Every structure is written in C-alpha cells, then in structure tokens.
mmCIF file of C-alpha atoms and ligand atoms in Angstrom:
data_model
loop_
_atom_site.group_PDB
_atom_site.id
_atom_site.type_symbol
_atom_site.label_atom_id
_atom_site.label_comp_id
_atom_site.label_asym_id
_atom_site.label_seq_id
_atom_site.Cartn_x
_atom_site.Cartn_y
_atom_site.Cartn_z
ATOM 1 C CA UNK A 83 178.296 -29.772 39.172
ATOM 2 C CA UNK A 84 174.585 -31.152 40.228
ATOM 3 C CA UNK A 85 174.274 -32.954 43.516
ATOM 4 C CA UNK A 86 171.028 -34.705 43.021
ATOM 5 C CA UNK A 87 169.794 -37.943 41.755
ATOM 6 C CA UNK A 88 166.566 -38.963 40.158
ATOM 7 C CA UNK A 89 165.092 -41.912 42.006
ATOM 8 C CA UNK A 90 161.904 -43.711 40.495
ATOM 9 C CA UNK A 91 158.350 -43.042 42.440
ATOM 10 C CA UNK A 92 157.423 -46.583 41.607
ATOM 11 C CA UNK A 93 153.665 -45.924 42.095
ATOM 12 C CA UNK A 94 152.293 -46.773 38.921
ATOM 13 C CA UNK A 95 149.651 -44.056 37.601
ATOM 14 C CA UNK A 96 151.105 -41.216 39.144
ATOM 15 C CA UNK A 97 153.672 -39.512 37.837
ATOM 16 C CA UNK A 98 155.791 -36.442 39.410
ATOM 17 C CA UNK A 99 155.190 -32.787 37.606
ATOM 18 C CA UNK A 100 157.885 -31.608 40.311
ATOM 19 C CA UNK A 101 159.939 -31.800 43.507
ATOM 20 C CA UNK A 102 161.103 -29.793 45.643
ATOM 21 C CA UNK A 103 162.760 -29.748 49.361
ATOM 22 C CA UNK A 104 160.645 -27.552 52.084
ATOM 23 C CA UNK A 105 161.743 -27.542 55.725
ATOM 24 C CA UNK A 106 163.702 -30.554 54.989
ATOM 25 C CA UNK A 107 160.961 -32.382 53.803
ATOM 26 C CA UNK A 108 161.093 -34.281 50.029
ATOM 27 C CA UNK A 109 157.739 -32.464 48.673
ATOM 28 C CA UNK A 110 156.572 -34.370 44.961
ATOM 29 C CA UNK A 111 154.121 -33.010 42.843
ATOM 30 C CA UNK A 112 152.190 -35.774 41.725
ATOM 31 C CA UNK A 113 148.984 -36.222 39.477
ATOM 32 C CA UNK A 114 147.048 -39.433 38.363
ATOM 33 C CA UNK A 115 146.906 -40.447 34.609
ATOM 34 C CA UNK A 116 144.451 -43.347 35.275
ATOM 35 C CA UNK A 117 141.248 -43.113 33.662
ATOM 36 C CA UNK A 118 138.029 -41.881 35.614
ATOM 37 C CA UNK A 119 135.516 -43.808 36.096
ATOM 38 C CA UNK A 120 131.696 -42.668 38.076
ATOM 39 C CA UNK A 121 131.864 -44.105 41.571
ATOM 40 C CA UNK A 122 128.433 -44.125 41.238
ATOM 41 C CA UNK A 123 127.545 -45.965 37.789
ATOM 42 C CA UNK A 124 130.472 -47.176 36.429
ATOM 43 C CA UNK A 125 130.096 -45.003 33.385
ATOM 44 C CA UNK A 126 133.327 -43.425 32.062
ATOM 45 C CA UNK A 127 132.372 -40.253 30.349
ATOM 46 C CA UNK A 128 132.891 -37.786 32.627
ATOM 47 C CA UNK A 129 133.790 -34.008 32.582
ATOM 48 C CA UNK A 130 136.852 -32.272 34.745
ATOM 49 C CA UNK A 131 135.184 -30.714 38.297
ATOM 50 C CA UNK A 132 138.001 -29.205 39.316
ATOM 51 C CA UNK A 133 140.832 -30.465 41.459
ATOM 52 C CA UNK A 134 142.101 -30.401 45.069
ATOM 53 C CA UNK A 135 145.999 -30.665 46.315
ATOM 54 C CA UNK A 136 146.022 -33.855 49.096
ATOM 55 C CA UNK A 137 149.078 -34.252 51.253
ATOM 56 C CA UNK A 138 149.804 -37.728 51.284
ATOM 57 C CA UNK A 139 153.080 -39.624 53.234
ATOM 58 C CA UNK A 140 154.921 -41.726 51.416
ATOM 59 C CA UNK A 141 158.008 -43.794 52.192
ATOM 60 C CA UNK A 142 161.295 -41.748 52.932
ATOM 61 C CA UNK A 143 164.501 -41.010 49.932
ATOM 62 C CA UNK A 144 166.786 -39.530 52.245
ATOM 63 C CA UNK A 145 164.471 -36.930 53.332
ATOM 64 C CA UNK A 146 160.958 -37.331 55.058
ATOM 65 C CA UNK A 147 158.448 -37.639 52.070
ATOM 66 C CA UNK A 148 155.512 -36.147 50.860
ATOM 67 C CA UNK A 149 153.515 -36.207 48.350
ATOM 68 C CA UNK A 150 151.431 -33.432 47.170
ATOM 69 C CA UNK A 151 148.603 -34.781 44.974
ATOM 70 C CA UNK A 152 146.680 -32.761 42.905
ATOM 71 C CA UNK A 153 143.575 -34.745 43.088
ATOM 72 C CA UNK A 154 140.639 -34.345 40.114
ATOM 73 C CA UNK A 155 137.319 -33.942 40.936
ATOM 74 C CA UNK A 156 134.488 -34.980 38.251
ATOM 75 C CA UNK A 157 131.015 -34.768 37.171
ATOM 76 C CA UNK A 158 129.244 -38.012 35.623
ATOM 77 C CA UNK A 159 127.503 -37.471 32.309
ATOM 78 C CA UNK A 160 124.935 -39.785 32.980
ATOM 79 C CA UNK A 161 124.054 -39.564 36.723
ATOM 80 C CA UNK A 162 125.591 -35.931 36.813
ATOM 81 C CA UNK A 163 126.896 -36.945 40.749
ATOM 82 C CA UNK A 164 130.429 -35.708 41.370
ATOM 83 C CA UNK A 165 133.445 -37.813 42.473
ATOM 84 C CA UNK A 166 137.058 -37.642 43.504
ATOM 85 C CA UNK A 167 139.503 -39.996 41.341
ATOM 86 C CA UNK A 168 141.297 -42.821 44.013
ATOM 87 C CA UNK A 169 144.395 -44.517 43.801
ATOM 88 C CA UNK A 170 145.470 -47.647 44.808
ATOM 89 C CA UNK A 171 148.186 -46.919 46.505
ATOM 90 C CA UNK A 172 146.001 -44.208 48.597
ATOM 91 C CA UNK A 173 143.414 -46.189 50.217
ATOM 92 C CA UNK A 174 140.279 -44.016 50.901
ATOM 93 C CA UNK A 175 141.011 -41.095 52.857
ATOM 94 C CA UNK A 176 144.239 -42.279 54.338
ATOM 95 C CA UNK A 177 146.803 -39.330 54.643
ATOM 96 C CA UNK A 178 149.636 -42.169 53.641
ATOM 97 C CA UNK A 179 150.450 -44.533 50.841
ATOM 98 C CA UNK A 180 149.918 -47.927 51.692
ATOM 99 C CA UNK A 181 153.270 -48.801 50.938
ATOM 100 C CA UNK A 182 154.364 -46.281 53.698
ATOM 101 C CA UNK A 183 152.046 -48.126 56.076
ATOM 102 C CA UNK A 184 153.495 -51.340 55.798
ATOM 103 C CA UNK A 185 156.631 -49.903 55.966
ATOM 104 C CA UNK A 186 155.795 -48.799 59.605
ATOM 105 C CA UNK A 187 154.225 -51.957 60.203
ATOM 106 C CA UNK A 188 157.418 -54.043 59.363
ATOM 107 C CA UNK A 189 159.821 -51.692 61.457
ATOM 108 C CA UNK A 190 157.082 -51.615 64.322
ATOM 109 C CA UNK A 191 157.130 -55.666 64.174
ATOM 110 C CA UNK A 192 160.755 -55.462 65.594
ATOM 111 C CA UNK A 193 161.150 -52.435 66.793
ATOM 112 C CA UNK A 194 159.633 -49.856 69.971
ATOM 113 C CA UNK A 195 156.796 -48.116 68.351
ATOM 114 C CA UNK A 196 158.408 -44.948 70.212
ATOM 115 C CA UNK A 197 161.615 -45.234 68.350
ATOM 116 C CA UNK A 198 159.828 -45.610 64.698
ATOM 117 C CA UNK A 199 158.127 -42.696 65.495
ATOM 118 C CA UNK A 200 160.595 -40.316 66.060
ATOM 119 C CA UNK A 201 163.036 -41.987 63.299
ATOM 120 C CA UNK A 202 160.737 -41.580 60.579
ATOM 121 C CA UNK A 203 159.025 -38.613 62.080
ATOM 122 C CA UNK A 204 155.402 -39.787 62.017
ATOM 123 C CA UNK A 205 152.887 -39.904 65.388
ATOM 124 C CA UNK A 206 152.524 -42.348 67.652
ATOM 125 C CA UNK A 207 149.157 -42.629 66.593
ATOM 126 C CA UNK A 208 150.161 -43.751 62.856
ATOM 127 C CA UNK A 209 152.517 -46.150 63.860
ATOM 128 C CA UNK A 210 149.171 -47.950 65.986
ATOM 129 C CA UNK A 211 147.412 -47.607 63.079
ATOM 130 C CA UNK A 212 149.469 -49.454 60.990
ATOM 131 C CA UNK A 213 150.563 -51.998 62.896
ATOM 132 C CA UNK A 214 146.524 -52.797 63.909
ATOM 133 C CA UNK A 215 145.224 -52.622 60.402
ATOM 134 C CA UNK A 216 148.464 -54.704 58.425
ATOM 135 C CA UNK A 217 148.541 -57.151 62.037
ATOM 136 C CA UNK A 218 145.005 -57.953 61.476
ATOM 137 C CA UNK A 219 145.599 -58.541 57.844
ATOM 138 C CA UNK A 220 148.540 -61.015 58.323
ATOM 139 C CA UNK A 221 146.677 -63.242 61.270
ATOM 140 C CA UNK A 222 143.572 -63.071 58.023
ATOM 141 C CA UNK A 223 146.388 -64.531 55.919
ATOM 142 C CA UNK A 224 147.962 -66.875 57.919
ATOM 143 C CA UNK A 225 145.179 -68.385 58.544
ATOM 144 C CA UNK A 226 146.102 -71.099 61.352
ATOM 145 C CA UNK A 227 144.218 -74.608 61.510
ATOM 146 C CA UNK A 228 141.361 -73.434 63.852
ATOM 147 C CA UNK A 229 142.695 -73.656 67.110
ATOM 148 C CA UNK A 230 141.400 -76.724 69.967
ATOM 149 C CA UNK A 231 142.684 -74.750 72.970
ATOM 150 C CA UNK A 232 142.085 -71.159 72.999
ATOM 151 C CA UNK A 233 143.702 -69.086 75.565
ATOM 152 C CA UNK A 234 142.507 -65.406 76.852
ATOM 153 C CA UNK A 235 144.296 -63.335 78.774
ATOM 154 C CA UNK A 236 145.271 -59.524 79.576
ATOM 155 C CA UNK A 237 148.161 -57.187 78.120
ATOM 156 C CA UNK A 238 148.643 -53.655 79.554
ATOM 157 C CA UNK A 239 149.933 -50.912 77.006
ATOM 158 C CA UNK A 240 150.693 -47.353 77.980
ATOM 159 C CA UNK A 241 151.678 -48.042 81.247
ATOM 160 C CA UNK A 242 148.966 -49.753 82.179
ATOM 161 C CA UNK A 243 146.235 -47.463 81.154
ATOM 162 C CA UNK A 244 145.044 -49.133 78.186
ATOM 163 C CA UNK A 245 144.349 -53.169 78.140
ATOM 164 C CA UNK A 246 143.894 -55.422 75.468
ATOM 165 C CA UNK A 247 142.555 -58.869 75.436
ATOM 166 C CA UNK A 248 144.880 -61.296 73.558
ATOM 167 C CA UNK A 249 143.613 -64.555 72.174
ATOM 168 C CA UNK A 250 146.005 -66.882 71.442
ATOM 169 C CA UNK A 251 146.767 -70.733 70.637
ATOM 170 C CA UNK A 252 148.617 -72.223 73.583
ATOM 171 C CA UNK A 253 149.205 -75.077 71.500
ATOM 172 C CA UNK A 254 151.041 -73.691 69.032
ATOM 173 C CA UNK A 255 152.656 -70.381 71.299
ATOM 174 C CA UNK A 256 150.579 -68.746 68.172
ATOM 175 C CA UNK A 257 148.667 -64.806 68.995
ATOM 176 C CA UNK A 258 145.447 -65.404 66.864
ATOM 177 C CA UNK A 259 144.245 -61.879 67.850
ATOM 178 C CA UNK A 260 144.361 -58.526 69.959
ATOM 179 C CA UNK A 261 141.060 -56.857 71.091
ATOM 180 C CA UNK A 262 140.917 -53.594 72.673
ATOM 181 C CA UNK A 263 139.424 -54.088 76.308
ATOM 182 C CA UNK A 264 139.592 -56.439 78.698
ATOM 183 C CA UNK A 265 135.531 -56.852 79.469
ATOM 184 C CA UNK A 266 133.166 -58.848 78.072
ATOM 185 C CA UNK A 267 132.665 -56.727 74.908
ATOM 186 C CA UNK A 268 136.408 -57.520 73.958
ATOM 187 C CA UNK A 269 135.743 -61.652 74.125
ATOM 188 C CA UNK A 270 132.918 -60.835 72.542
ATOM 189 C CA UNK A 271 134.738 -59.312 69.561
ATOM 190 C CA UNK A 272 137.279 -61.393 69.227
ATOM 191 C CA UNK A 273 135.227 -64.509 68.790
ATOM 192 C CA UNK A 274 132.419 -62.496 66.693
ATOM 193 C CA UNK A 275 135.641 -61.779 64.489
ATOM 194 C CA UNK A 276 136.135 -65.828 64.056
ATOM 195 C CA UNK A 277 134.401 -67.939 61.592
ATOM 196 C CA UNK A 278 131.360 -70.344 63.012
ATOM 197 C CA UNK A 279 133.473 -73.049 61.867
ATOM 198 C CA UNK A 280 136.510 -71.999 63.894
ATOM 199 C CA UNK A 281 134.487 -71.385 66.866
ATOM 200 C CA UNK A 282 132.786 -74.732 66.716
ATOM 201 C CA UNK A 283 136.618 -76.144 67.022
ATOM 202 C CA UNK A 284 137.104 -74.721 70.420
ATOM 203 C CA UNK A 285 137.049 -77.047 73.094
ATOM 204 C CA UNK A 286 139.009 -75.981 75.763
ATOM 205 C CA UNK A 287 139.434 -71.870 76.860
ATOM 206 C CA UNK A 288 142.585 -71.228 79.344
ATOM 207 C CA UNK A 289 141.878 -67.953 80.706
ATOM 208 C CA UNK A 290 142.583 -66.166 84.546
ATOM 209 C CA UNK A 291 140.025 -65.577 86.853
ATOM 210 C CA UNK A 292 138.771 -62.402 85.458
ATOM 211 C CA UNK A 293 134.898 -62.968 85.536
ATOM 212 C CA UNK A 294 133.782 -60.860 82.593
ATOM 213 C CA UNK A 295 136.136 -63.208 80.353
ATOM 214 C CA UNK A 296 133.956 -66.459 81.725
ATOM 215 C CA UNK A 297 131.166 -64.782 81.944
ATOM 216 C CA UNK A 298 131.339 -64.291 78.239
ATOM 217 C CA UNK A 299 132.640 -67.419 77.071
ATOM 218 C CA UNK A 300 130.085 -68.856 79.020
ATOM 219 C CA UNK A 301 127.643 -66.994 76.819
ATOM 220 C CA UNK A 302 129.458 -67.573 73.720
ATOM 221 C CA UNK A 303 130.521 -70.804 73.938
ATOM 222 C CA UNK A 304 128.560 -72.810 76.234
ATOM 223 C CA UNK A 305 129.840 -76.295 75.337
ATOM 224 C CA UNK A 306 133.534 -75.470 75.780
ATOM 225 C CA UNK A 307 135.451 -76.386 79.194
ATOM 226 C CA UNK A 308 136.551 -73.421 80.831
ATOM 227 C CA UNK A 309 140.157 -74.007 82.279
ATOM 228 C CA UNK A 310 141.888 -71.588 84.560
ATOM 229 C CA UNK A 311 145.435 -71.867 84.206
ATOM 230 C CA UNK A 312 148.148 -72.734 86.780
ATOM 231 C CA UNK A 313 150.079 -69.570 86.707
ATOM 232 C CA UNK A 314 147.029 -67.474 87.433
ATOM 233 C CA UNK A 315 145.729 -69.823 90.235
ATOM 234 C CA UNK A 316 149.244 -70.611 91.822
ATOM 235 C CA UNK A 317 149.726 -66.547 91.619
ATOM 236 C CA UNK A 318 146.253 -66.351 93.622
ATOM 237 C CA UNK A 319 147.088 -68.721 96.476
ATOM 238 C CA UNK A 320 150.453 -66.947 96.691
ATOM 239 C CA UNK A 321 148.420 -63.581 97.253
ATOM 240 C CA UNK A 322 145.855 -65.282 99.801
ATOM 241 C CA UNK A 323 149.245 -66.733 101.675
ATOM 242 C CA UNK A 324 150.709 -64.014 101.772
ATOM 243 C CA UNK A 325 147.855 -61.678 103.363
ATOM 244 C CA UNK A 326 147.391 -64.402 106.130
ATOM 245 C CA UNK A 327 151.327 -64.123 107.026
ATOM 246 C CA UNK A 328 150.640 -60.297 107.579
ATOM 247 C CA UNK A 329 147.662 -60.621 109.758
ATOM 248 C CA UNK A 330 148.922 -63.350 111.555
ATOM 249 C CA UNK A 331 152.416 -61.348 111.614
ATOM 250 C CA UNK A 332 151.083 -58.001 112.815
ATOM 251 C CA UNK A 333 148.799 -60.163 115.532
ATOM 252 C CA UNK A 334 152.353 -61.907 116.985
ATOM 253 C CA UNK A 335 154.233 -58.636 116.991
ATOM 254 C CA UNK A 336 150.847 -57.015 119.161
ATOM 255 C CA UNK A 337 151.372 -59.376 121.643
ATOM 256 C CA UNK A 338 154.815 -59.467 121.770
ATOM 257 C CA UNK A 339 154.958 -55.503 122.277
ATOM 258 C CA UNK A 340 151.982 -55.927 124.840
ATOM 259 C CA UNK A 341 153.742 -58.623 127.032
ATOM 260 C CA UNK A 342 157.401 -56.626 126.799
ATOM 261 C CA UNK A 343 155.661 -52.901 127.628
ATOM 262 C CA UNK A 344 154.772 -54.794 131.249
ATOM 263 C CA UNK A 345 151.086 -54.553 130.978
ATOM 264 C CA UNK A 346 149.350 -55.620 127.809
ATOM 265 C CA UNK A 347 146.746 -53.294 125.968
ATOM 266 C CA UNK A 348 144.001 -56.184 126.628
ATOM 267 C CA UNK A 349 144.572 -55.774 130.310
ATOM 268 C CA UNK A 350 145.185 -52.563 130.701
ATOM 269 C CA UNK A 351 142.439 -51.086 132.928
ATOM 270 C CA UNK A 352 142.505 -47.775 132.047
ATOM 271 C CA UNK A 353 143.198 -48.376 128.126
ATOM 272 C CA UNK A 354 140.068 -50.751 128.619
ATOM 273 C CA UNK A 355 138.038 -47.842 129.671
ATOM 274 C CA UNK A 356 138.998 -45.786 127.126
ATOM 275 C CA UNK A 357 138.097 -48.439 124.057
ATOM 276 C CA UNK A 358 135.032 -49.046 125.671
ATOM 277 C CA UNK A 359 134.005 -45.668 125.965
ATOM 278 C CA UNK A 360 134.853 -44.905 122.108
ATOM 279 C CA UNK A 361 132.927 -48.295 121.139
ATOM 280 C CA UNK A 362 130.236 -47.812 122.898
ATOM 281 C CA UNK A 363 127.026 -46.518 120.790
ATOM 282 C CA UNK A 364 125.518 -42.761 122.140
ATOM 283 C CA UNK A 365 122.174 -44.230 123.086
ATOM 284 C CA UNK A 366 120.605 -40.862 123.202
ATOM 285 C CA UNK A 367 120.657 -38.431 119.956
ATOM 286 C CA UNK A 368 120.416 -34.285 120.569
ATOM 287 C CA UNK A 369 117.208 -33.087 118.610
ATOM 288 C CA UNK A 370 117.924 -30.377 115.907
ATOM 289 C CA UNK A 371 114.766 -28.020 115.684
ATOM 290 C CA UNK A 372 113.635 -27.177 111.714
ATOM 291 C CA UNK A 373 115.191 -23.815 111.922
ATOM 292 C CA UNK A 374 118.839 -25.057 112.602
ATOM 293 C CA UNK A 375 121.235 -26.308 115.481
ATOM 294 C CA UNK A 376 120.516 -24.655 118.685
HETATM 295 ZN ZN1 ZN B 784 127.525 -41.863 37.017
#
C-alpha cells in the first residue's frame, strides 16, 4: 500500500518533472513552460543556451521545501545577447518564492523572528528580509492620510546593538516607517522615502532630545514645530534629580564620617599636609639630555 499523496504546486508555469525526499527535505524538480521572451528587445525568437539547476525555497508540505529549478538560458535571434528565463513567483535572484516570503512575513508579524526561524528552518537573516521588504510594501499600501503630527523616536534590536529610527503617527498610534540608524542619515531617509505632498502636511515633529534627529528635521523641514515630548523630558529631569541626590548624598555622608571619626579630614593637620603636598604643582622639571634619561 502507497503512503504518499500528490499535493498541487500551485505556481502556475512550472510544473514538477519529479520529487523526491533528501535529508528530510521535500526536493521538486521543476521547469518553466512559459514562453521566452529577449530581456533585451522584447523579441521572442530565441534559441535554447543551455540551462542551469537553481535551488529555490518554497513554502513547506510536511517537509521543508525546495525547489530545484532547471532554469533555461537563451540566445536572442535578433540582438544575439543571452538571457535567463524569470518567473514570477521567483523575483530576480531571490533564493525563495515569493509566496514563501510572505509566508515568513505573516508568521514574523505575530510571532519572535527567533522562533520562525528555527520552525521553518530558514536564517535569521531571511526572516529580516522578509519582514523589511513585505513591511515596507504594506505601509506603501495602506497608505494613511498624510500624517499632521509626526513622531521620531529610537528602537534597539539585537540587544541593543543595532537601532532603528521609527516614524510614526501619534495621532493615530499608526508606525508609518522603520529606518535603519538612529543619525541624521536615518531621518533623512525616512522623509526622502515620503511624498513632497506628505511632507508638506507635517506640522508638528514629537521627537527626544537626540540632536542629530533635530538637527535634521531642522534641515528637512524648516517650517515644522519641533516638540520634545513629555516622557523624554520628564525622564531627563528625573536623571538630573537624581545625580544631584548622589552628590549631595555622598557630600552629607563625608561629613558625617568626618565629624564621628573625632577629627574631620578638612581639619586634620597632618591629612592637610599630605593633600597639599600631592596638589601642589613641581615647580621645577629634571632636564633629560638628547641621548636619554641620566
Ligand atoms: Zn533580443
């Protein structure tokens, strides 16, 4: 009795010349029957230039899939350049399907990147991939009423090694964006990345007090009204508060010791002699000859 099913590829113009498991890994045979066209002039008469096998990652069917495309090569006719046939579902040189990607992308949205990783045993580094190129795609499609209040601020990733500047509508508790940086070349992308028209919306920018962010705003936008927002300041004072209650602290407890040793450092003869001794500038230097210490 056979225990295996058929399941349909579902990418239209390619269809499976064979499968097999390797390592526990679903390997398909695949070739395109779409009709070749010259990248070059458009012209489709074209002769065979041989072919290539591409390993490509595709979407999982009970196993980890791949798929092993046997990719043709041609020579134009006309222009007599050579090409490689593309897919659709392959997007340039991409070593997954794009239907993979957003796969990754959807389980990334709610889940640890860490844990999609190792469940659908890909890298870390196509998980980011995905997530950055389909992420920028949806904020494209959403496409949000330009925002009036735009708000800048910092997110760590990687335990703090690797910032990103997000730009978001406060308004609307909306992330418009996600720039890698945190300098002035970050703000700088992000609002390149906006339309004139959306930029010419902006009135007010909420941001920390992180000086390459208003030093580039100021550059960018110099009509808006830079506002820097009450967590950020409250959070400074806090910091400056808290440094005067240790100096003043550590002063108190310094006297206190002093008066309860009997005789205070400050009037202490002999420890008076000794500090001014060691502050005390050497007024006189000892000459080194040329040829070395003597
Ligand atoms: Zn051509």
């Amino acid at each position: 009795m056979l225990d295996r099913i058929d399941v349909p590829l579902e990418l239209e113009g390619f269809e499976v010349t064979a499968t097999e498991i390797v390592e526990g890994v679903l390997e398909v045979s695949v070739s395109s029957t779409r009709r070749p066209a010259c990248h070059h002039c458009g012209l489709v008469s074209v002769t065979g230039h041989g072919r290539n096998e591409r390993r490509v990652r595709d979407r999982a069917c009970s196993y980890p899939c791949v798929l092993r495309w046997s990719q043709r090569r041609f020579r134009c006719n006309d222009c007599h350049q050579t090409f490689r046939e593309t897919h659709p579902a392959v997007a340039g040189k991409r070593r997954a399907t794009e239907r993979f990607r957003r796969h990754l992308f959807e389980r990334a949205c709610i889940e640890p990147f860490t844990d999609v990783a190792i469940s659908e045993k890909v890298s870390g580094y196509r998980i980011e991939e995905a997530f950055e190129a389909h992420a920028a795609a949806e904020l494209v499609e959403l496409d949000p009423d330009p925002p009036r209040v735009l708000s800048l601020d910092e997110s760590a990733f990687r335990k703090r090694f690797r910032f990103h500047t997000v730009f978001s509508d406060p308004e609307r508790a909306a992330v418009l964006d996600l720039v890698e940086g945190r300098g002035k070349g970050a703000v700088f992308g992000g609002l390149l990345a906006m339309s004139d028209e959306v930029r010419a919306r902006i009135e007010t920018v909420v941001m920390d007090c992180h000086w390459p962010y208003r030093h580039a705003v100021e550059e960018m936008l110099p009509d808006v009204r830079i506002v820097v927002d009450k967590f950020h300041i409250i959070r400074a004072i806090d910091a400056a508060a808290q440094r005067v209650r240790m100096r003043l602290g550590k002063r108190r407890y310094r006297q206190r010791v002093g008066h309860a040793g009997g005789v205070s450092r400050q009037h202490n003869p002999a420890t008076l002699e000794v500090s001014r001794a060691s502050t005390t500038r050497p007024t006189t230097r000892r000459s080194i000859a040329p040829g070395g210490c003597s």
